Amino acid sequence: MKRLLYLVALVALCWSCGPIDYLNTVTRKATRALAEAKTADAERLSPYEYWSAVEYIHMAREKAAYADYEIAIAYGEKAEKMAKEARRIAAEKGQAGPATGGEAPPDQTQKGGGQ
């Protein structure tokens, strides 16, 4: 009887890990990483990574609403990874300074012919 009680307690504990992991991954880690990326101006300097993180968090929250915590946690981990990548890229581009303009635009005049 005691073993059955321990088994039931273990199953109940494992059953509740989904929401706890979700809160830890999505609400705490991924959201914080996204806020740090936004502070580093990643929205402008690395838009692909930044908006990927935003959409992954959105999908994680949507899946959690349907109690698909395993999938929601996976999306949260992807969001955190993309937000950190966005921050890293933004920091690299920010340290490089403003763009020097690169190449000069091609000459717009045509020689010898009409348009």
CSV table of N, CA and C in Angstrom, one decimal:
chain,number,residue,atom,x,y,z
A,1,MET,N,0.8,-1.2,0.0
A,1,MET,CA,0.0,0.0,0.0
A,1,MET,C,0.9,1.3,0.0
A,2,LYS,N,2.0,1.2,0.8
A,2,LYS,CA,2.9,2.3,0.9
A,2,LYS,C,3.5,2.6,-0.5
A,3,ARG,N,3.9,1.5,-1.2
A,3,ARG,CA,4.5,1.7,-2.5
A,3,ARG,C,3.5,2.3,-3.5
A,4,LEU,N,2.3,2.0,-3.4
A,4,LEU,CA,1.3,2.5,-4.3
A,4,LEU,C,1.1,4.0,-4.0
A,5,LEU,N,1.2,4.4,-2.8
A,5,LEU,CA,1.1,5.8,-2.4
A,5,LEU,C,2.3,6.6,-3.0
A,6,TYR,N,3.5,6.0,-2.9
A,6,TYR,CA,4.7,6.7,-3.4
A,6,TYR,C,4.6,6.8,-5.0
A,7,LEU,N,4.1,5.7,-5.6
A,7,LEU,CA,3.9,5.8,-7.0
A,7,LEU,C,2.9,6.8,-7.5
A,8,VAL,N,1.8,7.0,-6.8
A,8,VAL,CA,0.8,8.0,-7.1
A,8,VAL,C,1.4,9.4,-6.9
A,9,ALA,N,2.2,9.6,-5.8
A,9,ALA,CA,2.8,10.8,-5.5
A,9,ALA,C,3.9,11.2,-6.6
A,10,LEU,N,4.6,10.2,-7.1
A,10,LEU,CA,5.6,10.4,-8.1
A,10,LEU,C,5.0,10.8,-9.4
A,11,VAL,N,3.9,10.1,-9.8
A,11,VAL,CA,3.2,10.4,-11.0
A,11,VAL,C,2.6,11.8,-10.9
A,12,ALA,N,2.0,12.2,-9.8
A,12,ALA,CA,1.5,13.5,-9.6
A,12,ALA,C,2.5,14.6,-9.7
A,13,LEU,N,3.7,14.3,-9.2
A,13,LEU,CA,4.8,15.2,-9.2
A,13,LEU,C,5.3,15.4,-10.7
A,14,CYS,N,5.4,14.3,-11.4
A,14,CYS,CA,5.9,14.4,-12.8
A,14,CYS,C,4.8,15.0,-13.7
A,15,TRP,N,3.6,14.8,-13.4
A,15,TRP,CA,2.5,15.4,-14.1
A,15,TRP,C,2.6,17.0,-14.0
A,16,SER,N,2.9,17.5,-12.9
A,16,SER,CA,3.0,18.9,-12.7
A,16,SER,C,4.2,19.6,-13.2
A,17,CYS,N,5.2,18.8,-13.6
A,17,CYS,CA,6.5,19.4,-14.1
A,17,CYS,C,6.3,20.2,-15.4
A,18,GLY,N,5.4,19.8,-16.2
A,18,GLY,CA,5.2,20.5,-17.5
A,18,GLY,C,4.9,22.0,-17.3
A,19,PRO,N,3.9,22.4,-16.5
A,19,PRO,CA,3.7,23.8,-16.2
A,19,PRO,C,4.9,24.5,-15.6
A,20,ILE,N,5.5,23.8,-14.6
A,20,ILE,CA,6.7,24.4,-13.9
A,20,ILE,C,7.8,24.7,-14.9
A,21,ASP,N,8.1,23.7,-15.7
A,21,ASP,CA,9.2,23.8,-16.8
A,21,ASP,C,8.8,24.9,-17.7
A,22,TYR,N,7.6,25.0,-18.1
A,22,TYR,CA,7.1,26.0,-19.0
A,22,TYR,C,7.3,27.4,-18.5
A,23,LEU,N,6.9,27.6,-17.2
A,23,LEU,CA,7.1,28.9,-16.6
A,23,LEU,C,8.6,29.3,-16.5
A,24,ASN,N,9.4,28.3,-16.2
A,24,ASN,CA,10.8,28.6,-16.0
A,24,ASN,C,11.4,28.9,-17.4
A,25,THR,N,11.1,28.1,-18.4
A,25,THR,CA,11.7,28.3,-19.7
A,25,THR,C,11.1,29.5,-20.5
A,26,VAL,N,9.8,29.6,-20.6
A,26,VAL,CA,9.2,30.6,-21.5
A,26,VAL,C,9.1,31.9,-20.7
A,27,THR,N,8.4,31.9,-19.6
A,27,THR,CA,8.1,33.1,-18.8
A,27,THR,C,9.4,33.8,-18.3
A,28,ARG,N,10.3,33.0,-17.8
A,28,ARG,CA,11.5,33.5,-17.2
A,28,ARG,C,12.7,33.7,-18.2
A,29,LYS,N,13.2,32.6,-18.7
A,29,LYS,CA,14.4,32.6,-19.5
A,29,LYS,C,14.2,33.3,-20.9
A,30,ALA,N,13.2,32.8,-21.6
A,30,ALA,CA,13.1,33.3,-23.0
A,30,ALA,C,12.6,34.8,-23.0
A,31,THR,N,11.7,35.1,-22.1
A,31,THR,CA,11.3,36.5,-22.1
A,31,THR,C,12.4,37.4,-21.7
A,32,ARG,N,13.2,37.0,-20.7
A,32,ARG,CA,14.3,37.8,-20.3
A,32,ARG,C,15.3,38.0,-21.4
A,33,ALA,N,15.6,36.9,-22.1
A,33,ALA,CA,16.6,37.0,-23.3
A,33,ALA,C,16.0,37.9,-24.4
A,34,LEU,N,14.7,37.8,-24.6
A,34,LEU,CA,14.1,38.7,-25.6
A,34,LEU,C,14.2,40.2,-25.2
A,35,ALA,N,14.0,40.5,-23.9
A,35,ALA,CA,14.1,41.8,-23.4
A,35,ALA,C,15.6,42.3,-23.5
A,36,GLU,N,16.5,41.5,-23.3
A,36,GLU,CA,17.9,41.9,-23.4
A,36,GLU,C,18.3,42.1,-24.9
A,37,ALA,N,17.7,41.3,-25.8
A,37,ALA,CA,17.9,41.5,-27.2
A,37,ALA,C,17.3,42.9,-27.6
A,38,LYS,N,16.2,43.2,-27.1
A,38,LYS,CA,15.5,44.4,-27.5
A,38,LYS,C,16.3,45.6,-27.0
A,39,THR,N,16.9,45.5,-25.8
A,39,THR,CA,17.7,46.5,-25.2
A,39,THR,C,19.0,46.8,-26.1
A,40,ALA,N,19.5,45.7,-26.7
A,40,ALA,CA,20.7,45.8,-27.6
A,40,ALA,C,20.3,46.2,-29.0
A,41,ASP,N,19.1,46.6,-29.2
A,41,ASP,CA,18.6,47.1,-30.5
A,41,ASP,C,18.6,46.0,-31.6
A,42,ALA,N,18.3,44.8,-31.1
A,42,ALA,CA,18.3,43.7,-32.0
A,42,ALA,C,17.2,43.7,-33.0
A,43,GLU,N,16.1,44.4,-32.7
A,43,GLU,CA,15.0,44.6,-33.6
A,43,GLU,C,15.5,45.2,-34.9
A,44,ARG,N,16.4,46.1,-34.8
A,44,ARG,CA,16.9,46.8,-36.0
A,44,ARG,C,18.2,46.1,-36.6
A,45,LEU,N,19.1,45.7,-35.7
A,45,LEU,CA,20.4,45.1,-36.1
A,45,LEU,C,20.4,43.7,-36.5
A,46,SER,N,19.5,42.9,-36.0
A,46,SER,CA,19.3,41.5,-36.4
A,46,SER,C,17.9,41.1,-36.3
A,47,PRO,N,17.1,41.6,-37.3
A,47,PRO,CA,15.7,41.4,-37.3
A,47,PRO,C,15.2,40.0,-37.4
A,48,TYR,N,15.9,39.2,-38.2
A,48,TYR,CA,15.5,37.8,-38.4
A,48,TYR,C,15.5,37.0,-37.1
A,49,GLU,N,16.6,37.1,-36.4
A,49,GLU,CA,16.7,36.4,-35.1
A,49,GLU,C,15.7,36.9,-34.1
A,50,TYR,N,15.6,38.3,-34.0
A,50,TYR,CA,14.7,38.9,-33.1
A,50,TYR,C,13.3,38.5,-33.3
A,51,TRP,N,12.8,38.6,-34.5
A,51,TRP,CA,11.4,38.3,-34.8
A,51,TRP,C,11.1,36.8,-34.7
A,52,SER,N,12.2,36.0,-35.0
A,52,SER,CA,12.0,34.5,-34.8
A,52,SER,C,11.7,34.2,-33.3
A,53,ALA,N,12.5,34.9,-32.4
A,53,ALA,CA,12.3,34.7,-31.0
A,53,ALA,C,10.9,35.2,-30.6
A,54,VAL,N,10.5,36.3,-31.1
A,54,VAL,CA,9.1,36.8,-30.7
A,54,VAL,C,8.1,35.8,-31.1
A,55,GLU,N,8.2,35.2,-32.3
A,55,GLU,CA,7.2,34.3,-32.8
A,55,GLU,C,7.3,32.9,-32.1
A,56,TYR,N,8.5,32.5,-31.7
A,56,TYR,CA,8.6,31.3,-30.9
A,56,TYR,C,7.9,31.4,-29.6
A,57,ILE,N,8.1,32.6,-28.9
A,57,ILE,CA,7.4,32.8,-27.6
A,57,ILE,C,5.9,32.8,-27.8
A,58,HIS,N,5.5,33.4,-28.9
A,58,HIS,CA,4.0,33.4,-29.2
A,58,HIS,C,3.5,32.0,-29.4
A,59,MET,N,4.2,31.2,-30.1
A,59,MET,CA,3.8,29.8,-30.3
A,59,MET,C,3.9,29.0,-29.0
A,60,ALA,N,4.9,29.3,-28.2
A,60,ALA,CA,5.0,28.6,-26.9
A,60,ALA,C,3.8,28.9,-26.0
A,61,ARG,N,3.4,30.1,-26.0
A,61,ARG,CA,2.2,30.5,-25.2
A,61,ARG,C,0.9,29.9,-25.8
A,62,GLU,N,0.8,29.8,-27.1
A,62,GLU,CA,-0.3,29.2,-27.7
A,62,GLU,C,-0.4,27.7,-27.3
A,63,LYS,N,0.7,27.0,-27.4
A,63,LYS,CA,0.7,25.6,-27.1
A,63,LYS,C,0.4,25.4,-25.7
A,64,ALA,N,0.9,26.2,-24.8
A,64,ALA,CA,0.7,26.1,-23.4
A,64,ALA,C,-0.8,26.3,-23.0
A,65,ALA,N,-1.5,27.1,-23.8
A,65,ALA,CA,-2.9,27.3,-23.6
A,65,ALA,C,-3.7,26.1,-23.9
A,66,TYR,N,-3.2,25.2,-24.7
A,66,TYR,CA,-3.8,23.9,-25.0
A,66,TYR,C,-3.2,22.8,-24.1
A,67,ALA,N,-2.4,23.1,-23.1
A,67,ALA,CA,-1.7,22.2,-22.2
A,67,ALA,C,-0.7,21.3,-23.0
A,68,ASP,N,-0.2,21.7,-24.1
A,68,ASP,CA,0.9,21.0,-24.8
A,68,ASP,C,2.2,21.5,-24.3
A,69,TYR,N,2.5,21.2,-23.0
A,69,TYR,CA,3.7,21.8,-22.4
A,69,TYR,C,5.0,21.3,-23.0
A,70,GLU,N,5.1,20.1,-23.4
A,70,GLU,CA,6.3,19.6,-24.0
A,70,GLU,C,6.7,20.4,-25.2
A,71,ILE,N,5.7,20.6,-26.1
A,71,ILE,CA,5.9,21.4,-27.3
A,71,ILE,C,6.2,22.9,-26.9
A,72,ALA,N,5.4,23.4,-26.0
A,72,ALA,CA,5.6,24.8,-25.5
A,72,ALA,C,7.0,25.0,-25.0
A,73,ILE,N,7.5,24.1,-24.2
A,73,ILE,CA,8.9,24.2,-23.7
A,73,ILE,C,9.9,24.2,-24.8
A,74,ALA,N,9.7,23.3,-25.8
A,74,ALA,CA,10.6,23.3,-27.0
A,74,ALA,C,10.6,24.6,-27.7
A,75,TYR,N,9.4,25.2,-27.9
A,75,TYR,CA,9.4,26.6,-28.5
A,75,TYR,C,10.0,27.6,-27.7
A,76,GLY,N,9.9,27.5,-26.4
A,76,GLY,CA,10.5,28.4,-25.4
A,76,GLY,C,12.0,28.3,-25.5
A,77,GLU,N,12.5,27.1,-25.6
A,77,GLU,CA,14.0,27.0,-25.8
A,77,GLU,C,14.5,27.5,-27.1
A,78,LYS,N,13.7,27.4,-28.1
A,78,LYS,CA,14.1,28.0,-29.4
A,78,LYS,C,14.1,29.5,-29.3
A,79,ALA,N,13.1,30.0,-28.7
A,79,ALA,CA,12.9,31.5,-28.5
A,79,ALA,C,14.1,32.0,-27.7
A,80,GLU,N,14.5,31.3,-26.7
A,80,GLU,CA,15.7,31.8,-25.9
A,80,GLU,C,16.9,31.8,-26.7
A,81,LYS,N,17.1,30.7,-27.5
A,81,LYS,CA,18.3,30.6,-28.4
A,81,LYS,C,18.3,31.7,-29.4
A,82,MET,N,17.2,31.9,-30.0
A,82,MET,CA,17.2,33.0,-31.1
A,82,MET,C,17.4,34.4,-30.5
A,83,ALA,N,16.8,34.6,-29.3
A,83,ALA,CA,17.0,35.9,-28.7
A,83,ALA,C,18.4,36.2,-28.3
A,84,LYS,N,19.1,35.1,-27.8
A,84,LYS,CA,20.5,35.3,-27.4
A,84,LYS,C,21.3,35.5,-28.7
A,85,GLU,N,21.0,34.8,-29.8
A,85,GLU,CA,21.7,35.0,-31.0
A,85,GLU,C,21.5,36.4,-31.6
A,86,ALA,N,20.2,36.9,-31.4
A,86,ALA,CA,19.9,38.3,-31.9
A,86,ALA,C,20.7,39.3,-31.1
A,87,ARG,N,20.8,39.1,-29.8
A,87,ARG,CA,21.6,40.0,-28.9
A,87,ARG,C,23.0,40.0,-29.3
A,88,ARG,N,23.6,38.8,-29.6
A,88,ARG,CA,25.0,38.7,-29.9
A,88,ARG,C,25.3,39.4,-31.2
A,89,ILE,N,24.4,39.2,-32.2
A,89,ILE,CA,24.6,39.8,-33.5
A,89,ILE,C,24.5,41.3,-33.4
A,90,ALA,N,23.5,41.8,-32.6
A,90,ALA,CA,23.3,43.2,-32.4
A,90,ALA,C,24.5,43.8,-31.7
A,91,ALA,N,25.0,43.1,-30.8
A,91,ALA,CA,26.2,43.7,-30.1
A,91,ALA,C,27.4,43.8,-31.0
A,92,GLU,N,27.6,42.8,-31.9
A,92,GLU,CA,28.7,42.8,-32.8
A,92,GLU,C,28.5,44.0,-33.8
A,93,LYS,N,27.3,44.1,-34.3
A,93,LYS,CA,27.1,45.2,-35.3
A,93,LYS,C,27.1,46.5,-34.6
A,94,GLY,N,26.7,46.6,-33.3
A,94,GLY,CA,26.8,47.9,-32.6
A,94,GLY,C,28.2,48.3,-32.3
A,95,GLN,N,29.1,47.4,-32.1
A,95,GLN,CA,30.5,47.7,-31.8
A,95,GLN,C,31.2,48.1,-33.1
A,96,ALA,N,30.7,47.6,-34.2
A,96,ALA,CA,31.3,47.9,-35.5
A,96,ALA,C,31.1,49.4,-35.9
A,97,GLY,N,30.1,50.0,-35.3
A,97,GLY,CA,29.8,51.4,-35.5
A,97,GLY,C,28.9,51.5,-36.7
A,98,PRO,N,28.6,52.8,-37.1
A,98,PRO,CA,27.7,53.0,-38.2
A,98,PRO,C,28.3,52.6,-39.5
A,99,ALA,N,27.5,52.2,-40.4
A,99,ALA,CA,27.9,51.7,-41.7
A,99,ALA,C,28.6,52.9,-42.5
A,100,THR,N,29.7,52.6,-43.2
A,100,THR,CA,30.4,53.6,-43.9
A,100,THR,C,29.8,53.8,-45.2
A,101,GLY,N,28.8,53.1,-45.6
A,101,GLY,CA,28.1,53.3,-46.8
A,101,GLY,C,28.5,52.2,-47.9
A,102,GLY,N,29.6,51.5,-47.6
A,102,GLY,CA,29.9,50.4,-48.5
A,102,GLY,C,30.4,51.0,-49.9
A,103,GLU,N,29.9,50.4,-50.9
A,103,GLU,CA,30.3,50.8,-52.2
A,103,GLU,C,29.5,52.0,-52.7
A,104,ALA,N,30.0,52.7,-53.6
A,104,ALA,CA,29.3,53.9,-54.1
A,104,ALA,C,28.3,53.3,-55.1
A,105,PRO,N,27.1,54.0,-55.2
A,105,PRO,CA,26.1,53.5,-56.1
A,105,PRO,C,26.6,53.6,-57.5
A,106,PRO,N,26.1,52.7,-58.4
A,106,PRO,CA,26.5,52.7,-59.8
A,106,PRO,C,26.1,53.9,-60.5
A,107,ASP,N,26.9,54.3,-61.5
A,107,ASP,CA,26.7,55.5,-62.2
A,107,ASP,C,25.4,55.3,-63.0
A,108,GLN,N,24.5,56.3,-62.8
A,108,GLN,CA,23.1,56.2,-63.4
A,108,GLN,C,23.1,56.8,-64.8
A,109,THR,N,24.1,57.4,-65.2
A,109,THR,CA,24.1,58.0,-66.6
A,109,THR,C,24.5,56.9,-67.6
A,110,GLN,N,23.8,56.9,-68.7
A,110,GLN,CA,24.1,56.0,-69.8
A,110,GLN,C,24.9,56.7,-70.9
A,111,LYS,N,25.9,56.1,-71.3
A,111,LYS,CA,26.7,56.7,-72.4
A,111,LYS,C,26.3,56.2,-73.7
A,112,GLY,N,26.1,57.1,-74.6
A,112,GLY,CA,25.9,56.7,-76.0
A,112,GLY,C,24.5,56.3,-76.4
A,113,GLY,N,23.6,56.2,-75.5
A,113,GLY,CA,22.3,55.7,-76.0
A,113,GLY,C,21.2,56.3,-75.2
A,114,GLY,N,20.0,56.2,-75.6
A,114,GLY,CA,18.9,56.7,-75.0
A,114,GLY,C,18.4,55.7,-74.0
A,115,GLN,N,17.3,56.0,-73.4
A,115,GLN,CA,16.7,55.1,-72.5
A,115,GLN,C,15.7,54.3,-73.0
